[in-house]
Coordinates of C-alpha atoms in Angstrom, one line a residue:
Chain A
M1230 CA -187.7 -32.2 -27.2
T1231 CA -185.5 -35.1 -28.7
I1232 CA -185.2 -36.5 -31.6
N1233 CA -183.4 -39.8 -31.7
T1234 CA -182.6 -41.0 -35.5
L1235 CA -183.0 -44.4 -34.3
A1236 CA -183.8 -45.5 -38.0
K1237 CA -180.6 -44.0 -39.4
G1238 CA -178.5 -44.8 -36.6
G1239 CA -179.3 -48.4 -36.8
W1240 CA -177.0 -47.9 -40.3
H1241 CA -174.8 -46.2 -38.9
R1242 CA -171.6 -48.0 -38.1
E1243 CA -171.7 -49.8 -41.7
Q1244 CA -171.7 -46.6 -43.4
M1245 CA -169.8 -44.7 -41.7
T1246 CA -166.7 -45.6 -44.4
C1247 CA -168.8 -44.3 -47.2
F1248 CA -169.2 -41.0 -45.3
R1249 CA -166.1 -41.0 -44.6
K1250 CA -165.4 -40.6 -48.7
M1251 CA -168.2 -38.4 -49.3
E1252 CA -166.7 -35.9 -46.5
K1253 CA -163.3 -36.0 -48.6
V1254 CA -165.2 -35.6 -51.7
I1255 CA -167.1 -32.3 -50.1
V1256 CA -163.7 -30.8 -49.0
A1257 CA -162.0 -31.2 -52.1
M1258 CA -165.0 -29.0 -53.5
Q1259 CA -163.6 -26.4 -50.8
D1260 CA -160.4 -26.4 -52.9
P1261 CA -159.9 -22.3 -53.7
D1262 CA -158.5 -23.1 -56.8
M1263 CA -159.0 -26.5 -57.5
G1264 CA -162.8 -26.6 -56.4
M1265 CA -166.3 -25.9 -57.0
K1266 CA -166.9 -22.7 -58.9
M1267 CA -168.9 -20.3 -56.7
R1268 CA -172.2 -18.1 -57.6
N1269 CA -174.1 -15.4 -55.6
Q1270 CA -177.6 -16.4 -55.3
R1271 CA -179.3 -13.2 -54.9
L1272 CA -182.7 -12.5 -53.8
L1273 CA -184.4 -9.2 -54.2
I1274 CA -181.8 -7.2 -52.3
T1275 CA -179.7 -9.7 -50.6
V1276 CA -177.0 -11.5 -52.2
I1277 CA -176.0 -14.8 -50.7
P1278 CA -172.6 -16.1 -51.9
H1279 CA -171.7 -19.9 -52.1
A1280 CA -174.6 -20.9 -54.2
M1281 CA -173.4 -23.4 -57.2
T1282 CA -175.5 -24.9 -60.1
G1283 CA -176.3 -28.8 -60.5
R1284 CA -174.5 -28.6 -64.0
D1285 CA -171.3 -27.5 -62.5
I1286 CA -171.6 -30.2 -59.3
I1287 CA -171.6 -32.9 -62.5
D1288 CA -168.9 -31.2 -64.7
W1289 CA -166.5 -30.8 -61.3
L1290 CA -167.4 -34.4 -60.8
I1291 CA -166.3 -35.8 -63.8
Q1292 CA -163.0 -33.7 -64.3
K1293 CA -161.7 -34.2 -60.8
Y1294 CA -162.6 -38.3 -60.8
T1295 CA -162.4 -39.2 -64.4
I1296 CA -165.9 -40.8 -65.0
N1297 CA -168.5 -40.6 -66.9
E1298 CA -171.6 -38.5 -67.0
E1299 CA -173.9 -41.5 -65.4
E1300 CA -171.6 -42.2 -62.6
A1301 CA -171.1 -38.0 -61.5
L1302 CA -174.9 -37.9 -61.7
H1303 CA -174.7 -41.0 -58.8
V1304 CA -172.2 -39.5 -57.0
G1305 CA -173.8 -36.3 -57.0
D1306 CA -177.4 -37.7 -56.1
M1307 CA -175.8 -39.3 -52.8
L1308 CA -174.2 -36.1 -52.2
V1309 CA -177.6 -34.6 -52.4
R1310 CA -179.5 -37.6 -51.1
Y1311 CA -177.4 -37.5 -47.4
G1312 CA -177.6 -33.4 -46.8
Y1313 CA -174.0 -32.7 -47.4
I1314 CA -175.8 -30.4 -50.2
Y1315 CA -178.8 -29.1 -50.2
P1316 CA -181.2 -27.7 -53.1
L1317 CA -182.1 -24.4 -52.8
K1318 CA -185.1 -23.8 -55.7
E1319 CA -187.1 -26.8 -55.0
P1320 CA -186.0 -28.1 -50.8
R1321 CA -188.9 -31.1 -51.1
S1322 CA -186.8 -33.0 -54.2
L1323 CA -183.5 -34.3 -53.1
V1324 CA -182.1 -35.1 -56.1
L1325 CA -179.2 -34.0 -58.4
R1326 CA -180.7 -31.7 -61.6
P1327 CA -177.5 -31.9 -64.4
D1328 CA -178.8 -28.1 -65.1
E1329 CA -179.2 -24.3 -63.8
T1330 CA -181.1 -25.5 -60.6
P1331 CA -178.9 -23.8 -57.6
Y1332 CA -177.5 -25.8 -54.6
R1333 CA -175.3 -25.5 -51.1
F1334 CA -173.0 -27.1 -49.1
Q1335 CA -173.9 -27.4 -45.4
V1336 CA -171.8 -28.7 -42.6
G1337 CA -171.8 -32.5 -41.6
P1338 CA -175.2 -33.8 -43.3
P1339 CA -177.2 -34.2 -40.5
S1340 CA -178.3 -37.7 -40.7
H1341 CA -175.2 -39.3 -40.1
L1342 CA -174.3 -37.7 -37.2
N1343 CA -176.0 -40.3 -34.7
Y1344 CA -177.4 -37.4 -32.4
L1345 CA -180.6 -35.7 -30.7
L1346 CA -181.3 -33.3 -32.2
F1347 CA -184.0 -30.3 -31.3
Y1348 CA -185.9 -28.2 -33.9
P1349 CA -188.3 -25.6 -32.2
P1350 CA -191.4 -24.6 -34.5
N1351 CA -189.7 -21.5 -36.0
I1352 CA -192.8 -19.5 -36.0
R1353 CA -192.5 -17.7 -39.0
K1354 CA -196.1 -16.7 -40.1
Q1355 CA -198.1 -15.1 -37.8
G1356 CA -202.0 -16.1 -38.2
E1357 CA -203.8 -19.5 -38.7
L1358 CA -202.5 -22.4 -39.2
M1359 CA -204.6 -24.3 -42.2
E1360 CA -207.0 -26.9 -41.3
Y1361 CA -204.7 -30.1 -41.5
E1362 CA -202.0 -28.2 -39.5
K1363 CA -204.5 -27.0 -36.9
E1364 CA -204.8 -30.6 -36.4
R1365 CA -202.0 -32.3 -36.4
Y1366 CA -200.9 -29.5 -34.0
S1367 CA -203.3 -30.2 -31.4
L1368 CA -201.8 -34.3 -31.8
L1369 CA -198.5 -33.2 -31.2
H1370 CA -199.5 -30.8 -28.4
K1371 CA -200.6 -33.5 -26.1
R1372 CA -198.4 -36.4 -27.1
I1373 CA -195.5 -33.7 -26.0
N1374 CA -197.4 -32.4 -23.7
H1375 CA -194.7 -32.9 -20.9
T1376 CA -191.9 -30.7 -23.1
W1377 CA -194.3 -28.2 -24.6
D1378 CA -193.4 -25.3 -22.4
F1379 CA -189.5 -26.7 -23.1
V1380 CA -189.9 -26.2 -26.6
V1381 CA -191.7 -23.1 -26.8
M1382 CA -189.4 -21.3 -24.6
Q1383 CA -186.3 -22.8 -26.4
A1384 CA -187.9 -21.7 -30.1
R1385 CA -188.5 -17.8 -28.5
E1386 CA -185.1 -17.9 -27.5
Q1387 CA -183.6 -19.1 -31.0
L1388 CA -185.5 -16.7 -32.7
R1389 CA -184.1 -14.2 -30.7
A1390 CA -180.6 -15.3 -30.7
S1391 CA -181.1 -15.5 -34.4
K1392 CA -182.1 -11.9 -34.8
Q1393 CA -179.0 -11.0 -34.1
R1394 CA -177.2 -12.3 -37.6
R1395 CA -177.1 -10.9 -40.5
K1396 CA -180.6 -11.2 -42.8
A1397 CA -178.0 -13.5 -45.8
D1398 CA -177.2 -15.5 -42.5
R1399 CA -180.5 -16.2 -41.6
I1400 CA -182.3 -17.0 -44.7
V1401 CA -179.3 -19.5 -44.8
L1402 CA -179.9 -21.1 -41.8
E1403 CA -183.8 -21.5 -42.7
C1404 CA -182.7 -23.0 -45.6
Q1405 CA -180.2 -25.4 -43.6
E1406 CA -183.0 -26.1 -41.1
Q1407 CA -185.6 -27.1 -44.2
A1408 CA -182.8 -29.4 -45.5
Y1409 CA -182.3 -31.1 -42.5
W1410 CA -186.0 -32.1 -41.7
L1411 CA -186.7 -32.5 -45.1
I1412 CA -183.7 -35.2 -45.3
N1413 CA -184.4 -36.5 -41.7
R1414 CA -188.3 -37.2 -42.2
P1415 CA -189.8 -40.3 -40.4
P1416 CA -191.8 -42.6 -42.4
V1417 CA -195.3 -41.8 -43.5
R1418 CA -197.0 -43.6 -40.5
S1419 CA -195.8 -41.1 -37.8
L1420 CA -196.6 -38.9 -35.3
S1421 CA -196.5 -35.1 -37.0
S1422 CA -195.5 -33.7 -40.2
L1423 CA -194.6 -30.0 -38.0
L1424 CA -192.2 -31.8 -34.8
Y1425 CA -191.0 -35.2 -34.5
V1426 CA -191.3 -36.8 -31.3
R1427 CA -189.5 -39.1 -28.9
L1428 CA -191.2 -42.8 -28.6
C1429 CA -188.0 -43.9 -26.0
F1430 CA -190.9 -43.9 -22.9
L1431 CA -192.4 -47.1 -24.5
P1432 CA -189.3 -49.2 -23.6
F1433 CA -188.7 -47.9 -20.2
C1434 CA -192.5 -48.6 -19.1
L1435 CA -191.8 -52.1 -19.9
Q1436 CA -188.6 -51.5 -18.2
I1437 CA -190.6 -50.5 -15.0
E1438 CA -192.8 -53.5 -15.3
T1439 CA -190.2 -56.2 -15.8
S1440 CA -188.4 -54.4 -12.9
K1441 CA -191.5 -54.4 -10.5
R1442 CA -191.8 -58.2 -11.3
A1443 CA -188.1 -59.3 -10.0
L1444 CA -188.6 -57.0 -7.1
G1445 CA -191.0 -59.5 -6.2
R1446 CA -189.2 -62.6 -6.1
N1447 CA -187.3 -64.3 -3.6
R1448 CA -183.8 -63.8 -3.3
V1449 CA -180.5 -65.0 -1.8
K1450 CA -177.7 -63.6 -1.2
S1451 CA -174.5 -64.5 -3.1
S1452 CA -172.6 -64.9 0.0
I1453 CA -174.8 -67.8 1.4
C1454 CA -175.3 -69.1 -1.5
L1455 CA -171.6 -69.4 -2.5
E1456 CA -171.1 -70.8 1.5
S1457 CA -172.9 -73.6 0.9
F1458 CA -171.9 -74.2 -2.8
T1459 CA -168.6 -74.5 -1.4
K1460 CA -169.7 -76.7 1.6
Y1461 CA -171.1 -78.8 -0.6
S1462 CA -168.3 -79.1 -3.1
E1463 CA -166.2 -80.1 -0.3
Q1464 CA -167.8 -82.5 1.0
Y1465 CA -168.1 -84.4 -1.8
Q1466 CA -165.0 -84.0 -3.1
N1467 CA -162.9 -87.0 -1.9
H1468 CA -166.5 -88.7 -3.6
D1469 CA -166.0 -87.6 -7.3
P1470 CA -163.6 -89.7 -9.2
I1471 CA -162.6 -87.0 -11.2
M1472 CA -161.6 -84.4 -8.8
Q1473 CA -159.2 -87.4 -7.2
G1474 CA -156.7 -86.6 -10.2
S1475 CA -154.0 -88.9 -10.2
H1476 CA -154.9 -90.9 -7.4
W1477 CA -157.8 -92.1 -9.4
T1478 CA -156.8 -95.5 -10.1
M1479 CA -155.5 -95.9 -6.5
K1480 CA -159.1 -95.0 -5.3
L1481 CA -160.5 -96.9 -8.1
R1482 CA -161.7 -99.8 -5.8
N1483 CA -163.3 -97.4 -3.5
V1484 CA -165.1 -96.1 -6.4
R1485 CA -166.3 -99.3 -7.5
G1486 CA -167.2 -99.6 -3.8
I1487 CA -169.4 -96.9 -4.0
L1488 CA -171.0 -98.3 -7.6
N1489 CA -171.6 -101.7 -6.9
T1490 CA -174.0 -102.2 -4.3
G1491 CA -173.6 -106.2 -3.2
V1492 CA -170.5 -105.9 -1.1
P1493 CA -170.8 -107.2 2.1
V1494 CA -168.6 -104.3 3.8
P1495 CA -169.1 -101.2 2.7
T1496 CA -165.9 -99.0 2.2
R1497 CA -165.2 -96.0 4.7
L1498 CA -165.7 -93.5 1.7
R1499 CA -169.0 -94.9 1.3
V1500 CA -170.8 -94.6 4.4
E1501 CA -168.8 -91.4 5.0
R1502 CA -171.1 -90.4 1.7
W1503 CA -174.3 -91.7 3.9
S1504 CA -173.6 -88.9 6.9
F1505 CA -174.0 -86.2 4.1
S1506 CA -177.8 -86.4 3.8
F1507 CA -180.6 -88.8 4.3
M1508 CA -181.2 -89.4 1.0
E1509 CA -177.8 -90.1 0.2
L1510 CA -178.7 -92.8 2.8
L1511 CA -181.8 -93.9 1.4
N1512 CA -180.7 -93.9 -1.8
D1513 CA -178.0 -96.8 -1.4
V1514 CA -179.3 -100.0 -1.2
M1515 CA -176.6 -101.2 1.7
G1516 CA -177.6 -97.8 3.7
R1517 CA -181.0 -98.6 3.6
K1518 CA -180.8 -102.4 4.9
E1519 CA -178.3 -100.6 7.6
F1520 CA -180.7 -98.0 8.6
M1521 CA -183.4 -100.2 8.9
T1522 CA -181.2 -103.2 10.8
Y1523 CA -179.7 -100.0 13.0
L1524 CA -183.5 -99.2 13.7
E1525 CA -184.9 -102.7 14.7
K1526 CA -181.6 -103.3 16.8
E1527 CA -181.6 -100.0 18.7
F1528 CA -185.7 -99.7 18.9
S1529 CA -185.5 -97.1 21.1
A1530 CA -188.1 -95.1 22.1
E1531 CA -186.3 -91.9 21.3
N1532 CA -185.6 -93.3 17.5
L1533 CA -189.7 -94.3 17.3
C1534 CA -191.2 -91.0 18.5
F1535 CA -188.4 -89.5 16.4
C1536 CA -189.7 -91.2 13.0
S1537 CA -193.2 -91.0 13.8
K1538 CA -192.7 -87.2 14.5
I1539 CA -190.9 -86.3 12.1
I1540 CA -193.7 -88.0 9.3
E1541 CA -196.5 -86.4 11.6
K1542 CA -194.9 -82.9 11.1
V1543 CA -193.9 -83.0 7.9
E1544 CA -197.2 -83.9 7.0
E1545 CA -198.9 -80.9 8.9
V1546 CA -196.6 -78.6 8.0
Y1547 CA -196.5 -79.7 4.1
N1548 CA -200.5 -79.7 3.8
K1549 CA -200.8 -76.0 6.0
T1550 CA -198.1 -74.1 4.0
M1551 CA -198.8 -75.6 0.7
D1552 CA -202.5 -74.3 1.1
K1553 CA -201.9 -71.4 2.5
T1554 CA -198.7 -70.8 -0.2
L1555 CA -200.7 -71.8 -3.3
E1556 CA -203.6 -69.2 -2.2
G1557 CA -201.2 -66.7 -1.0
I1558 CA -199.9 -66.9 -4.8
K1559 CA -203.6 -66.4 -6.7
H1560 CA -203.6 -62.9 -4.6
P1561 CA -200.0 -62.1 -4.6
H1562 CA -198.5 -59.9 -1.5
R1563 CA -195.5 -59.6 0.1
F1564 CA -195.8 -61.8 2.7
V1565 CA -196.8 -64.6 0.9
M1566 CA -193.4 -66.5 1.1
D1567 CA -193.6 -66.6 4.9
D1568 CA -195.3 -69.6 4.7
A1569 CA -192.6 -71.0 2.6
Q1570 CA -190.2 -69.6 5.0
M1571 CA -191.7 -71.7 7.9
H1572 CA -191.4 -75.0 5.7
I1573 CA -187.9 -74.2 5.2
Y1574 CA -187.1 -73.6 8.9
F1575 CA -188.6 -76.6 9.8
L1576 CA -186.8 -78.6 6.7
M1577 CA -183.7 -77.3 8.4
K1578 CA -184.7 -78.6 11.9
K1579 CA -184.8 -81.9 10.6
E1580 CA -181.9 -82.0 8.9
S1581 CA -180.3 -81.2 12.0
K1582 CA -182.0 -84.2 13.5
R1583 CA -180.9 -86.5 10.5
Q1584 CA -177.3 -85.4 11.3
R1585 CA -177.8 -87.0 14.6
V1586 CA -178.8 -90.3 13.2
C1587 CA -176.1 -90.6 10.5
D1588 CA -173.5 -90.1 12.9
L1589 CA -174.7 -92.1 15.0
L1590 CA -174.8 -95.0 12.1
N1591 CA -171.1 -94.0 10.9
A1592 CA -170.6 -94.8 14.9
L1593 CA -171.4 -98.5 13.6
V1594 CA -169.2 -99.0 11.1
T1595 CA -166.4 -98.1 12.8
P1596 CA -166.4 -100.4 16.0
K1597 CA -164.2 -98.9 18.1
E1598 CA -166.7 -96.2 18.7
I1599 CA -169.7 -98.1 19.3
S1600 CA -169.2 -98.0 23.1
K1601 CA -169.2 -94.0 22.7
I1602 CA -172.8 -94.0 21.1
V1603 CA -175.2 -93.7 24.1
G1604 CA -172.9 -90.8 25.2
V1605 CA -172.8 -89.7 21.9
S1606 CA -176.4 -89.5 21.1
I1607 CA -177.3 -87.5 24.7
K1608 CA -174.5 -85.0 23.5
T1609 CA -176.1 -84.5 20.3
V1610 CA -179.2 -84.4 21.4
Y1611 CA -178.0 -81.0 22.8
N1612 CA -175.9 -80.0 20.4
G1613 CA -179.0 -80.4 17.8
K1614 CA -180.6 -78.1 20.1
K1615 CA -178.3 -75.7 20.0
R1616 CA -178.1 -75.9 16.2
M1617 CA -181.8 -75.8 16.3
T1618 CA -181.8 -72.4 18.0
M1619 CA -178.6 -71.5 15.5
S1620 CA -180.1 -72.7 12.5
K1621 CA -183.3 -70.6 13.4
T1622 CA -181.6 -67.6 14.1
I1623 CA -180.3 -68.0 9.8
T1624 CA -183.6 -68.7 8.3
R1625 CA -184.9 -65.5 10.3
K1626 CA -181.8 -63.5 8.9
S1627 CA -181.5 -64.6 6.1
G1628 CA -185.2 -64.3 5.1
R1629 CA -184.3 -60.7 4.9
Y1630 CA -183.5 -60.9 2.0
Y1631 CA -186.4 -59.4 -0.1
Chain B
M117 CA -189.3 -16.4 -3.5
G118 CA -187.8 -19.7 -4.1
K119 CA -189.9 -19.9 -7.7
E120 CA -189.6 -16.5 -9.2
E121 CA -185.9 -17.1 -8.7
C122 CA -186.0 -20.3 -10.1
K123 CA -187.5 -19.2 -13.3
T124 CA -185.2 -16.2 -13.8
M125 CA -182.2 -18.8 -13.8
L126 CA -183.4 -21.3 -15.9
D127 CA -184.7 -18.4 -18.3
A128 CA -181.1 -17.2 -18.3
L129 CA -179.8 -21.2 -19.2
N130 CA -182.3 -21.3 -21.4
K131 CA -181.2 -18.1 -23.4
V132 CA -177.6 -19.6 -22.9
T133 CA -178.2 -22.4 -24.8
A134 CA -180.4 -21.1 -27.4
C135 CA -177.3 -18.6 -28.5
Y136 CA -174.7 -22.1 -27.9
R137 CA -176.5 -23.5 -30.7
H138 CA -176.8 -20.6 -33.0
L139 CA -172.7 -20.5 -32.3
V140 CA -172.4 -24.1 -33.2
I141 CA -174.1 -24.0 -36.5
A142 CA -171.7 -21.6 -37.3
L143 CA -168.9 -23.6 -36.9
G144 CA -167.0 -25.4 -39.8
S145 CA -168.6 -22.6 -42.3
T146 CA -167.5 -19.6 -43.5
S147 CA -168.4 -18.4 -40.9
D148 CA -165.4 -19.7 -38.8
S149 CA -162.9 -17.8 -36.8
Q150 CA -160.6 -18.2 -34.1
N151 CA -162.9 -15.5 -32.4
L152 CA -165.9 -18.0 -32.9
R153 CA -164.2 -20.5 -31.5
E154 CA -163.2 -18.0 -28.2
E155 CA -167.1 -17.2 -28.6
L156 CA -167.9 -21.0 -27.8
K157 CA -165.1 -21.4 -25.2
R158 CA -166.8 -18.7 -23.2
T159 CA -170.5 -19.3 -23.7
R160 CA -170.5 -23.1 -22.7
K161 CA -168.7 -22.2 -19.5
K162 CA -171.2 -20.1 -19.0
A163 CA -173.6 -22.2 -19.8
Q164 CA -172.2 -25.2 -17.2
E165 CA -172.4 -22.2 -14.0
L166 CA -175.7 -21.4 -14.6
A167 CA -176.4 -25.4 -15.3
V168 CA -175.1 -26.0 -11.5
A169 CA -176.3 -23.1 -9.7
N170 CA -179.9 -24.2 -11.4
R171 CA -179.7 -27.9 -10.1
T172 CA -178.7 -26.9 -6.7
K173 CA -180.9 -24.7 -6.6
L174 CA -183.9 -27.0 -8.1
T175 CA -182.5 -30.1 -6.1
S176 CA -183.0 -28.4 -2.5
L177 CA -186.5 -27.6 -3.3
L178 CA -187.4 -30.7 -4.7
K179 CA -185.9 -32.6 -1.9
D180 CA -187.6 -30.7 0.9
K181 CA -190.8 -32.4 2.0
T182 CA -192.4 -29.8 3.3
I183 CA -193.8 -27.8 0.1
S184 CA -197.7 -28.1 -0.8
K185 CA -198.8 -29.9 -3.9
E186 CA -199.2 -27.4 -6.6
D187 CA -195.7 -25.8 -5.3
R188 CA -194.1 -29.7 -6.5
A189 CA -196.1 -29.6 -9.6
E190 CA -194.5 -26.6 -10.4
Y191 CA -191.3 -27.5 -9.0
E192 CA -191.6 -30.8 -11.1
R193 CA -192.2 -29.0 -14.4
L194 CA -188.9 -26.3 -13.9
W195 CA -186.9 -30.0 -13.3
V196 CA -188.3 -30.9 -17.0
L197 CA -187.4 -27.8 -18.1
F198 CA -183.8 -27.6 -17.0
S199 CA -183.2 -31.5 -17.6
S200 CA -184.3 -31.1 -20.9
S201 CA -182.0 -27.8 -21.4
M202 CA -178.9 -30.0 -20.2
E203 CA -179.9 -32.6 -23.0
L204 CA -179.5 -30.0 -25.8
L205 CA -176.4 -28.5 -24.4
E206 CA -174.8 -32.0 -24.3
V207 CA -175.6 -32.6 -27.7
D208 CA -174.1 -29.2 -28.9
M209 CA -171.6 -29.6 -27.1
K210 CA -170.7 -33.1 -28.4
R211 CA -171.1 -32.1 -32.0
S212 CA -169.1 -28.7 -31.5
L213 CA -166.3 -31.6 -30.7
E214 CA -166.5 -33.7 -33.7
I215 CA -166.9 -30.5 -35.9
G216 CA -164.2 -28.7 -34.5
Q217 CA -161.9 -31.6 -34.8
D218 CA -162.6 -32.2 -38.3
F219 CA -161.8 -28.3 -39.1
P220 CA -158.7 -27.0 -37.2
L221 CA -158.0 -23.6 -38.3
K222 CA -153.9 -23.0 -37.6
V223 CA -153.7 -25.5 -40.9
P224 CA -151.9 -24.3 -44.0
T225 CA -155.1 -25.1 -46.3
R226 CA -158.3 -24.4 -44.1
H227 CA -160.9 -26.0 -46.1
L228 CA -164.1 -24.4 -44.7
I229 CA -167.4 -25.3 -45.8
Q230 CA -169.4 -22.4 -48.0
T231 CA -172.5 -22.4 -46.7
G232 CA -173.2 -19.3 -47.6
M233 CA -173.0 -17.4 -43.8
T234 CA -170.5 -15.1 -43.8
G235 CA -171.5 -12.5 -41.2
S236 CA -169.7 -12.9 -37.5
T237 CA -171.5 -14.3 -34.8
T238 CA -170.3 -11.6 -32.1
T239 CA -173.6 -10.0 -31.6
V240 CA -175.0 -13.6 -30.8
A241 CA -172.3 -14.2 -28.2
A242 CA -172.9 -10.8 -26.7
R243 CA -176.3 -11.4 -25.9
A244 CA -175.4 -14.8 -24.2
M245 CA -172.8 -13.7 -22.1
S246 CA -175.1 -10.4 -21.5
V247 CA -172.7 -7.7 -22.4
Q248 CA -172.4 -4.8 -24.8
N249 CA -169.4 -5.7 -26.6
M250 CA -167.3 -8.9 -26.6
K251 CA -163.5 -8.7 -26.1
Y252 CA -161.4 -11.4 -27.4
E253 CA -158.1 -12.0 -25.8
A254 CA -157.3 -16.0 -26.6
D255 CA -154.5 -17.3 -27.8
S256 CA -153.9 -18.6 -31.6
N257 CA -154.2 -21.9 -31.2
I258 CA -157.5 -22.1 -29.0
D259 CA -159.1 -24.1 -31.9
T260 CA -157.1 -27.6 -30.3
A261 CA -156.1 -26.4 -26.9
D262 CA -159.9 -26.1 -26.3
L263 CA -160.7 -29.4 -27.9
R264 CA -159.2 -31.5 -24.4
D265 CA -161.3 -29.0 -21.8
L266 CA -164.6 -29.8 -24.2
Q267 CA -163.7 -33.5 -23.8
S268 CA -163.9 -33.5 -20.3
E269 CA -166.5 -31.0 -19.8
I270 CA -169.0 -33.2 -22.1
T271 CA -168.0 -36.3 -19.4
Q272 CA -169.0 -34.0 -16.7
V273 CA -172.1 -33.0 -18.0
S274 CA -173.3 -36.4 -18.9
H275 CA -172.6 -37.5 -15.0
M276 CA -174.3 -34.5 -13.9
M277 CA -177.3 -35.7 -16.1
E278 CA -176.9 -38.9 -14.7
E279 CA -176.7 -37.9 -11.2
M280 CA -179.8 -35.8 -11.4
E281 CA -181.7 -38.8 -12.9
M282 CA -180.7 -41.0 -9.9
K283 CA -181.0 -38.2 -6.9
V284 CA -184.4 -36.8 -8.0
Q285 CA -187.1 -39.1 -8.6
V286 CA -189.5 -37.0 -11.4
A287 CA -191.6 -38.9 -14.0
P288 CA -191.2 -36.4 -16.8
W289 CA -194.4 -37.4 -18.3
A290 CA -196.5 -36.5 -15.3
V291 CA -195.8 -33.0 -16.5
E292 CA -198.4 -30.7 -17.6
A293 CA -197.7 -27.9 -20.1
K294 CA -198.9 -24.3 -19.0
Q295 CA -198.5 -22.8 -22.4
E296 CA -201.8 -23.6 -24.2
A297 CA -201.5 -25.4 -28.0
G298 CA -201.4 -22.2 -30.4
A299 CA -200.9 -19.5 -28.3
E300 CA -197.3 -18.8 -29.5
L301 CA -198.7 -18.6 -32.6
K302 CA -200.7 -15.4 -31.5
S303 CA -198.1 -13.9 -30.2
N304 CA -196.4 -10.6 -31.1
M305 CA -193.0 -11.8 -32.4
S306 CA -192.6 -10.5 -35.8
V307 CA -190.0 -12.0 -37.5
G308 CA -189.9 -9.9 -40.5
N309 CA -190.2 -11.2 -44.2
S310 CA -187.3 -13.9 -44.2
S311 CA -190.3 -16.8 -44.6
V312 CA -189.4 -19.5 -47.5
G313 CA -191.7 -18.2 -49.2
V314 CA -189.5 -15.5 -50.4
I315 CA -186.6 -17.6 -50.8
S316 CA -188.1 -19.7 -53.5
I317 CA -187.4 -16.5 -56.1
C318 CA -183.4 -16.7 -56.6
E319 CA -181.6 -15.2 -59.4
E320 CA -177.8 -16.5 -59.9
E321 CA -175.0 -14.3 -61.2
P322 CA -171.5 -15.9 -61.7
K323 CA -169.2 -14.5 -59.3
E324 CA -166.9 -12.4 -61.0
E325 CA -163.9 -10.0 -59.4
D326 CA -164.4 -7.2 -56.4
G327 CA -165.8 -4.8 -59.7
G328 CA -168.8 -7.2 -60.0
G329 CA -169.4 -7.1 -56.3
N330 CA -169.6 -3.4 -56.6
R331 CA -171.9 -4.0 -59.8
D332 CA -174.3 -6.4 -57.7
A333 CA -174.8 -3.3 -55.2
G334 CA -175.1 -0.7 -57.3
F335 CA -177.7 -2.6 -59.3
A336 CA -179.6 -3.1 -56.2
S337 CA -180.0 0.7 -55.1
I338 CA -180.6 2.0 -58.2
C339 CA -183.4 -0.8 -58.4
A340 CA -184.4 1.2 -54.7
V341 CA -184.0 4.5 -56.3
L342 CA -186.1 3.4 -59.4
V343 CA -189.3 2.2 -56.7
F344 CA -188.7 5.4 -54.5
F345 CA -189.3 7.7 -58.1
V346 CA -192.2 5.9 -58.8
I347 CA -193.9 5.9 -55.6
V348 CA -193.0 9.9 -55.5
I349 CA -194.8 10.4 -59.0
V350 CA -197.7 8.6 -58.3
A351 CA -198.3 10.6 -55.3
L352 CA -197.8 13.7 -56.9
V353 CA -200.3 12.6 -59.9
L354 CA -202.9 11.8 -57.3
G355 CA -202.2 14.6 -55.5
Y356 CA -202.7 17.2 -58.6
L357 CA -206.1 14.9 -59.1
V358 CA -207.1 15.8 -55.7
I359 CA -206.9 19.8 -56.2
N360 CA -208.2 19.7 -59.9
M361 CA -211.2 18.0 -58.0
S362 CA -211.8 20.4 -55.7

């Protein structure tokens, strides 16, 4: 099972320089001539080299870096705290004692390399665990149940592999492991003292939730969005005073034309703008006036029907879809947006009809084309029908985006 | 049967991963040497071969839709074992790269950390490669030349793991352990008396020249002989008493 030294990794970057310095000190200590004086550690029959006393360490630091005892004690303490040196007699007290307590080096402090480490439960003693150990053990078994088999398997293999080494080396390895875990002990309120568990599943669950929610949302393909955005920009480009650049002063009259409401004859640019959408027409005071007069003038049955039908349809569709959509949102399911989709389709249908009206209006302003109005209107009816079918297919296609 | 084959392959990968870990621990310490670097390289290559073989086998088994539910649960468990092994392998490889870069062997002043480990790791490597004796035939600059290979292999392994996660949808937290809690505590693996309790007794002597080393060994053997004689004397006394009684 894996450990993520999250707490330590947090300040990994800031403290990299101090680790490099500590490493330099350790390397200087290894020098065969000017380095530390090594002693032998004897355990019954086994002799393990490369031990040193606390007093030796302090003396060496004082002599090498010409510092006083207090500073040397502090530096040595740091070395022990971060795992470069570990004590042999009382492994749990990670302090440097300036007396005869023995210490030894280990390669690379365990804490500064922010990597995932595996620690199998090395089964040293046969027989029963103590009460509190049993409790922790079963809790652990529950928590890391999914990797339990791996942990046990790997532990067995590691034990077998370690048997291939000399007895002295095995003892050193055990001491090192113990030192590692004492240095990297997680805070007291954690799960277990025997094995340390990966808690990274929690953020994964949250991620899954947000992804599920994101999937349910309506999406438009960026190609379609961008298309409509470019069309909009192209349409409005001539009407944007800033985009006109150096011709700003020349078109100033046009701009003023847009802003001024009470001009007797609207500028061409302004009228063009009405053709963009119905709302533009209605927003403009003059446009509204023109529209009313036009309606009164033409007074064609088609137009009247058209207007009343629009109002009807809008009400109908709105009521139907709004109710359904609101209900659907209460019990969300995949097809709650289908009604909204229908709604949009109808709106687009209307859009094409609006386009026709505005074309007609535009024709008004340019007197030459008045004569073509009738012909144009008939044509646009057919075009409108075509556009309707086209827009129908577009909605159907883009409806597949979720 | 597919399952048995898978299990044996996984066991092999597990063994090689454990041995690789032992070899990596010895890096940078006084038991580091050219031989160790070569052992690391060969063990690593073997681990990768086994990993690829395992992966193809397991993915083909998991993609099969016609297997029963219990089989599928078993294969998912094996998959979790496999991916955990791979994670461990990747971590060890990264560590060996870092330490390998920090401790080159061909410099005039080698500064290996004196960790107290002085034995060789030949037997561990032999166990990993499943041979009786290791033969060393690498060049003398293997410590630097191998690092480049190691880097590319690390990226390979990370890619493989990402691919694995994408291709196979196995929820690792849904797998249940087969071993019960405490089963391994009752196993018969004797570890000898290397428990930590024994280590707290320690003495030192200042290290002198070779004569001192010999003196240490002599002292130990004298102790052993004394103990032996004491036991023999006790046995003789008891025997004499028994004879006298009867």
